[in-house]
XYZ file of C-alpha atoms in Angstrom:
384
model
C 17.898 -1.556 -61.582
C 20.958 -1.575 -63.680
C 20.020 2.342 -65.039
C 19.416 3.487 -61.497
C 21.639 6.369 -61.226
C 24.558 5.410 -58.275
C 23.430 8.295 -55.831
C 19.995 6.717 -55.953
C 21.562 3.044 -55.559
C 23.641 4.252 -52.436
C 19.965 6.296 -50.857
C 18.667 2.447 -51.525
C 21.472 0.868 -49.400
C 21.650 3.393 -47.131
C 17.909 2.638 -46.332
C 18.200 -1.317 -46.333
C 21.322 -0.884 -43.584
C 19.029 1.690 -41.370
C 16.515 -1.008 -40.560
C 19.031 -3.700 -39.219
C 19.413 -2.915 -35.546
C 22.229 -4.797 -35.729
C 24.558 -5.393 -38.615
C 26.726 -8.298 -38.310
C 28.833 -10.377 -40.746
C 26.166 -12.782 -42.246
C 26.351 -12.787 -46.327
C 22.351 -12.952 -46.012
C 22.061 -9.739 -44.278
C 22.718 -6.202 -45.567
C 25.050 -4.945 -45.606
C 27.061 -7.940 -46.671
C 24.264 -9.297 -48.981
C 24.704 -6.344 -51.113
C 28.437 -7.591 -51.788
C 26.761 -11.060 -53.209
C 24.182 -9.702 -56.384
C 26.833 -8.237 -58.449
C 30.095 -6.438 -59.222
C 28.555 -3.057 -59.749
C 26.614 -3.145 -56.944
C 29.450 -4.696 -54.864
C 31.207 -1.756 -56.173
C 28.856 0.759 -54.866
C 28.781 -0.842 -51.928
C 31.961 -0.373 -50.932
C 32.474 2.901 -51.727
C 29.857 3.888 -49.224
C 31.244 4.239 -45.471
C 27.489 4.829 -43.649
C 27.405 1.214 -44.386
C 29.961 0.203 -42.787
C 30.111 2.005 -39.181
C 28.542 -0.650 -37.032
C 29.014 -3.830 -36.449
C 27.940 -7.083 -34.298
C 30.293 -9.553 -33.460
C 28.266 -12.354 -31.484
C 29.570 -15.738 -29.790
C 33.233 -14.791 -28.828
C 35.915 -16.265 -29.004
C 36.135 -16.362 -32.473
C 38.646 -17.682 -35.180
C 41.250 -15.011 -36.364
C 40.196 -15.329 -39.899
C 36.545 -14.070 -38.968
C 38.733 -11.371 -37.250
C 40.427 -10.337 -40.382
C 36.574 -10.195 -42.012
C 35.788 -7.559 -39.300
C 39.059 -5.349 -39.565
C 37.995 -5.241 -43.221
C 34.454 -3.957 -42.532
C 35.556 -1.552 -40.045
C 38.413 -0.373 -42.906
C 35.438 0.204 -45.281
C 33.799 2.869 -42.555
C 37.090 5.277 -43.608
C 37.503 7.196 -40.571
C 33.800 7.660 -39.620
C 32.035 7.380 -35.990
C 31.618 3.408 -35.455
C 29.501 1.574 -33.023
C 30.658 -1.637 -31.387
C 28.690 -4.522 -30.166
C 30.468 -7.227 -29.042
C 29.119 -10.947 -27.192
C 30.427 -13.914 -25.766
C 32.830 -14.726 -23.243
C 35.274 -12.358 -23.781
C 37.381 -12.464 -20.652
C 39.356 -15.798 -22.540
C 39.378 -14.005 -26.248
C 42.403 -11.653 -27.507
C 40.230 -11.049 -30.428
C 38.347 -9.166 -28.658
C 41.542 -6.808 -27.805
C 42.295 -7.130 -31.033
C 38.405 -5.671 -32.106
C 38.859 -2.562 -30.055
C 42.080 -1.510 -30.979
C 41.560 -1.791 -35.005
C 38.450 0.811 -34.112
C 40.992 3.046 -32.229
C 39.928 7.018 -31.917
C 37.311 6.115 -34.937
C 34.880 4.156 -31.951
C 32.229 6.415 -30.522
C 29.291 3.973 -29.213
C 31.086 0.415 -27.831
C 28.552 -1.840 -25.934
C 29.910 -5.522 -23.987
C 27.432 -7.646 -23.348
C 29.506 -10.132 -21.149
C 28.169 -14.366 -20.894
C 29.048 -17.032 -18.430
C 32.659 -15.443 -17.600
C 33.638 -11.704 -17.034
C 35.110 -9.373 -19.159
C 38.102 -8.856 -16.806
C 38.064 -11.390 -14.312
C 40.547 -12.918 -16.466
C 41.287 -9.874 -18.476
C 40.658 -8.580 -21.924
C 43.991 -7.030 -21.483
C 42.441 -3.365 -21.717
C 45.982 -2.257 -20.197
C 47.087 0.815 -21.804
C 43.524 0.600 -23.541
C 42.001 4.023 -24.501
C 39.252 5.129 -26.217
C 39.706 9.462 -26.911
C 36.093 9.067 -29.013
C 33.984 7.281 -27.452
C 30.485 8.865 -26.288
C 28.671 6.276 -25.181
C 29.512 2.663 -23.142
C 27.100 -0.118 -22.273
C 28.290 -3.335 -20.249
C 25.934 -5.714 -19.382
C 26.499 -9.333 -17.732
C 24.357 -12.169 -17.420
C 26.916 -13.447 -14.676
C 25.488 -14.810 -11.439
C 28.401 -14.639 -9.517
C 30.704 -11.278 -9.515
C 33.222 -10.519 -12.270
C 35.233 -7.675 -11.601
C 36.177 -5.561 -8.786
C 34.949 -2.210 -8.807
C 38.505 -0.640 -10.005
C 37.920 -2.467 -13.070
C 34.715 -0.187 -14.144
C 36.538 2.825 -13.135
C 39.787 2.136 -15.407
C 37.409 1.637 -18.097
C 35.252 4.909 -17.225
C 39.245 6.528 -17.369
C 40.220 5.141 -20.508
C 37.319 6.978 -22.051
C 37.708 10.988 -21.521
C 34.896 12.147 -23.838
C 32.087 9.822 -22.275
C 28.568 11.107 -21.678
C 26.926 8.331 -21.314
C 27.473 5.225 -19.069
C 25.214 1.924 -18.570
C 26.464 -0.881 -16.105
C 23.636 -3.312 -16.535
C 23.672 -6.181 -14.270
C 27.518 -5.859 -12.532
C 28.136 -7.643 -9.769
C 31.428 -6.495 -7.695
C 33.759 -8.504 -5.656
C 34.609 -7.181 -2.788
C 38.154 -9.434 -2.793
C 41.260 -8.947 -4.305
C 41.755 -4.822 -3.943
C 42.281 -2.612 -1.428
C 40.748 0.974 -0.768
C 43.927 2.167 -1.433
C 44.246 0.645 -4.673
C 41.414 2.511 -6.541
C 43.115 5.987 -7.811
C 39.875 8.323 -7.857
C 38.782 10.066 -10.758
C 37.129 12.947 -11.820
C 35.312 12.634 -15.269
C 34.387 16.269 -16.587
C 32.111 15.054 -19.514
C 29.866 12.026 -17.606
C 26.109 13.693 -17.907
C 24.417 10.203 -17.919
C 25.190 7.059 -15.681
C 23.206 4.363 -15.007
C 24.065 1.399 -12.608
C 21.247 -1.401 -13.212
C 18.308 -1.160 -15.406
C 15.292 0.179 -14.249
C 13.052 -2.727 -15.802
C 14.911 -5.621 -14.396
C 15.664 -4.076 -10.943
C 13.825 -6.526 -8.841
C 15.336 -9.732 -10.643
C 17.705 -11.562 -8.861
C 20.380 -11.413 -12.055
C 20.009 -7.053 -11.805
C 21.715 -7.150 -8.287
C 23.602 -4.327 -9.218
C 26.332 -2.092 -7.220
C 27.164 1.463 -6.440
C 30.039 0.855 -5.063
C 31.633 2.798 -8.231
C 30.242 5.878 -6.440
C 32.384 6.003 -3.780
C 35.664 6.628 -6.597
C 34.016 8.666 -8.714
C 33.903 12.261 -9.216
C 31.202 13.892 -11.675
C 31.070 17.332 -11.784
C 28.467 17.477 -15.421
C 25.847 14.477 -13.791
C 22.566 15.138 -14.934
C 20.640 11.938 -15.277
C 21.778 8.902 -12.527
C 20.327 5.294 -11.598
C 21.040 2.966 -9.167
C 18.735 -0.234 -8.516
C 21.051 -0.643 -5.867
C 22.012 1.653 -3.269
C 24.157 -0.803 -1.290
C 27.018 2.188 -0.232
C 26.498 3.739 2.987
C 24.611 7.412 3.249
C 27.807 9.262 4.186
C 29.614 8.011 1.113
C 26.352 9.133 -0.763
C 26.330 12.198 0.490
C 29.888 12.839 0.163
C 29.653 11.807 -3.734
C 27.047 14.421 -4.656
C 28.560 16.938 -2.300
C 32.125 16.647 -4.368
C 30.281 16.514 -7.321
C 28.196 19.254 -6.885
C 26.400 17.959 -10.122
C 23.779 19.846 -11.950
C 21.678 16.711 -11.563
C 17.973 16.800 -13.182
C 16.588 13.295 -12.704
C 17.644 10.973 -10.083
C 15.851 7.226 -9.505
C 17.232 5.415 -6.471
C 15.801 1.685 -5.619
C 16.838 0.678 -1.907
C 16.139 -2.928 -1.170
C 15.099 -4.016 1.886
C 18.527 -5.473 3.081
C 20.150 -2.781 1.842
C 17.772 -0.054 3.480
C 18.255 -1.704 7.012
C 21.603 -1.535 7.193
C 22.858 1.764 5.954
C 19.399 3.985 4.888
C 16.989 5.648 6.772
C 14.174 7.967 5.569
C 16.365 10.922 7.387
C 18.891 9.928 5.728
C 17.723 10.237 2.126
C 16.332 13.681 2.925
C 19.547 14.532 3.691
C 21.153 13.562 0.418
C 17.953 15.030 -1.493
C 19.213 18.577 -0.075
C 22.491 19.173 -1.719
C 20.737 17.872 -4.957
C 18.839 21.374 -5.494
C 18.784 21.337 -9.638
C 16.696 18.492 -8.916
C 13.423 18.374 -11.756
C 12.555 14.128 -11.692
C 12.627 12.257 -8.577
C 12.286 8.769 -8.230
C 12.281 6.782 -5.296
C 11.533 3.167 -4.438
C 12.083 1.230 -1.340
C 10.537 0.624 2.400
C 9.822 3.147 4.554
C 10.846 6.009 2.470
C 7.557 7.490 0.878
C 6.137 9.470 4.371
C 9.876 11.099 4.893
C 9.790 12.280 1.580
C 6.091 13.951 1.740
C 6.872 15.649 4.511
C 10.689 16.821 3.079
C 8.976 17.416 -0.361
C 6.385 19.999 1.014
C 8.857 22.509 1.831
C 9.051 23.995 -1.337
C 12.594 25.494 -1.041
C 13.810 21.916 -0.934
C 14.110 20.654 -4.109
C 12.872 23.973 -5.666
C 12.756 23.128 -9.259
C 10.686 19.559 -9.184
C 8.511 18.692 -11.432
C 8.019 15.430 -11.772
C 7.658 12.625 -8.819
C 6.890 8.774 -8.390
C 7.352 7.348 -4.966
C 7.192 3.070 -4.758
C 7.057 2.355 -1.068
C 7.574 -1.429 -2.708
C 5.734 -2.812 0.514
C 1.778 -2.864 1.635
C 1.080 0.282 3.662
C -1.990 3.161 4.421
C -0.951 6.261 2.325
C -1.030 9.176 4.220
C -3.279 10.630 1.666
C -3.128 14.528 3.883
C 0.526 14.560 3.436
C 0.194 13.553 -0.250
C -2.927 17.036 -0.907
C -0.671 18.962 0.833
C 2.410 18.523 -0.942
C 0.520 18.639 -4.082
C -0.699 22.485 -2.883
C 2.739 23.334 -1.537
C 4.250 22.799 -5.218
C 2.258 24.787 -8.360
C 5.052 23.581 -10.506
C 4.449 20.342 -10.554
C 3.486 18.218 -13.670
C 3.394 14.757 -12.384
C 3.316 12.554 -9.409
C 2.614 8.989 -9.088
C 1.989 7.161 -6.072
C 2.642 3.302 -6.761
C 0.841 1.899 -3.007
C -0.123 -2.194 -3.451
C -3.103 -1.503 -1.664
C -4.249 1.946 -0.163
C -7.764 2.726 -1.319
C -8.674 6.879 -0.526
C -11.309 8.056 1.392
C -14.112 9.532 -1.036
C -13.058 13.267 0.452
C -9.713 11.899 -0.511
C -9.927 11.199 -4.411
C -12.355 14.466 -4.893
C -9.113 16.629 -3.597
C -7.050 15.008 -5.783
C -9.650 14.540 -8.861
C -9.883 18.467 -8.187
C -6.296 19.170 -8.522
C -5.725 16.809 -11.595
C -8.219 18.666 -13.294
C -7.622 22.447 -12.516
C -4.035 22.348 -12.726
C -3.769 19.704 -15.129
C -1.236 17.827 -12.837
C -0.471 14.374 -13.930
C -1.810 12.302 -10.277
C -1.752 8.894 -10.529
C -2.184 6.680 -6.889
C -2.599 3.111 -6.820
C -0.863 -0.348 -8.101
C 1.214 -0.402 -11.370
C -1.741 -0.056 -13.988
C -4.881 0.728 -11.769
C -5.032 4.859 -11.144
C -7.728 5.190 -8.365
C -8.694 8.217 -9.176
C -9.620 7.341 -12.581
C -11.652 4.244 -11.347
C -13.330 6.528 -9.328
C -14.516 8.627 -11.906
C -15.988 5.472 -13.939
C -17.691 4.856 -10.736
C -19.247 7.677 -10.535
C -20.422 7.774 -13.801
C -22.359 4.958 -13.779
């Protein structure tokens, strides 16, 4: 090891860093283990800035000396793109402050993931905060109860110019303390990502998550949005894709049950599907919604460029199996489409149509519950 040349040596710790998702300041993992062997490889170690561009900081607050560690590190990255994870409660620690500004215009990927308290509830003073670099922003919370007004997401969204991708996992909004007044709206020309709950977790009680951002927000370059919680009104939906006349290619909207009786309709969500028209992956869960959409779906001018659908109708009801061939005929450009029904067993006629169209177009069909396809049961009954 000592006669390894040093480019090999730093292709060896490049390697050893790449498999630590990640890297935090623990003198058993790399990269500060490599510090501990020996001086020459300490050396070498240092001198290599890939090493050194992300970093972990879990269980905040922390002490200032363990602060000081970290500013090092991120010194050792010498100008390069750095990624920032950071844990804790960090509404009640300055370090954290302190964390983001030593990264300054060098931070490019910054990720909160926010415990018991909220991030500004009680403020990380992020006042006169901005981050010119960064690409890419995920803020979770594991908070039950809300932690920040929605004015508080979009300062953040303005403090970062050159953002293209956005994840508010788990946000919970207060509806107290601000005015509609008090939220200047903003239009954020590089946004082409932004998701508002996580698709996985949508039904938990801890993913009740709010697009109430939506109503502030301006984004002209949208192309990929989520929301597991469509709790603004249809108007104010409407209105945001209508300003932001995005060039949107996949949409997934969950509407809850509470929230679907008191602001959405299944006339209502046609209507916001039709000033979407760059449309290519739509999916849709909630009550009530999946027959409104067959019957908006088969006239092909809406929504001309679709190519991929799933519809949950997240309640027991008979699938309208005519509406589902004919929008299937009506559209020779799909790829995919995937009925999720609890319970909805086809008529024989039924499954032969759609066995038919899987195999000579080569669409993607799948109808049934999560993991059971019908049609593909079918076929195994048949066989034997």
């Amino acid at each position: 090891m000592a006669r390894l040349p040093v480019e090999l040596l730093s292709e060896i710790f490049t390697l050893c860093v790449s498999g630590v998702a990640r890297p935090r300041v623990n003198c058993f993992e790399a990269p500060m283990s490599l510090l501990q062997v020996c001086q020459s490889w300490r050396d070498v170690a240092l001198a290599i800035p890939n090493l050194w561009t992300r970093l972990a900081v879990e269980g905040l607050p922390c002490r200032d000396e363990f602060v000081d560690t970290c500013t090092a590190w991120i010194g050792r990255a010498k100008g390069k793109p750095l990624s920032l994870s950071l844990s804790g409660v960090l509404n009640i620690s300055r370090n954290a402050r302190r964390l983001l500004d030593v990264c300054g215009r060098q931070l490019h990927e910054l990720s909160l993931e926010l415990q018991d308290q909220g991030l500004l509830d009680q403020r990380i003073d992020l006042q006169g905060a901005t981050f010119p670099s960064l690409r890419t922003l995920t803020l979770t919370s594991a908070s039950r109860t809300p932690i920040c007004t929605p004015k508080d997401s979009v300062e953040l969204l303005r403090a970062a110019p050159a953002l293209s991708e956005c994840h508010f996992y788990g946000m919970r909004y207060s509806r107290i303390g601000f005015g509609e007044g008090y939220i200047s709206p903003l239009t954020h020309t590089s946004l082409t990502t932004l998701h508002l709950g996580h698709p996985e977790h949508a039904h938990a009680e801890i993913s009740k998550n709010s697009a109430l951002v939506l109503k502030y927000l301006t984004l002209p370059a949208l192309r990929d949005l989520l929301v597991t919680e469509l709790d603004i009104s249809e108007s104010e939906t409407i209105s945001f894709f209508t300003r932001s006349s995005p060039p949107l290619y996949r949409l997934e909207l969950i509407i809850k049950e509470h929230t679907a009786s008191m602001n959405w309709g299944p006339g209502t969500l046609a209507q916001c599907l039709q000033v979407i028209p760059t449309l290519e992956e739509l999916r849709v869960s909630g009550p009530g919604c999946a027959s409104a959409l067959l019957v908006l779906m088969i006239n092909e001018r809406i929504l001309p460029n679709l190519r991929h659908v799933t519809l949950w109708p997240c309640s027991p009801q008979r699938a309208d199996y005519a509406l589902v061939l004919a929008l299937l005929r009506s559209r020779p450009t799909l790829e995919s489409f995937k009925f999720m029904l609890g319970s909805s067993w086809p008529h024989d006629e039924d499954v032969f149509a759609l066995r038919e169209l899987a195999d000579g177009r080569g669409i993607d069909i799948h109808v049934g519950p999560f993991g059971i396809n019908y049609i593909d049961l079918s076929r195994c009954k048949n066989a034997g």
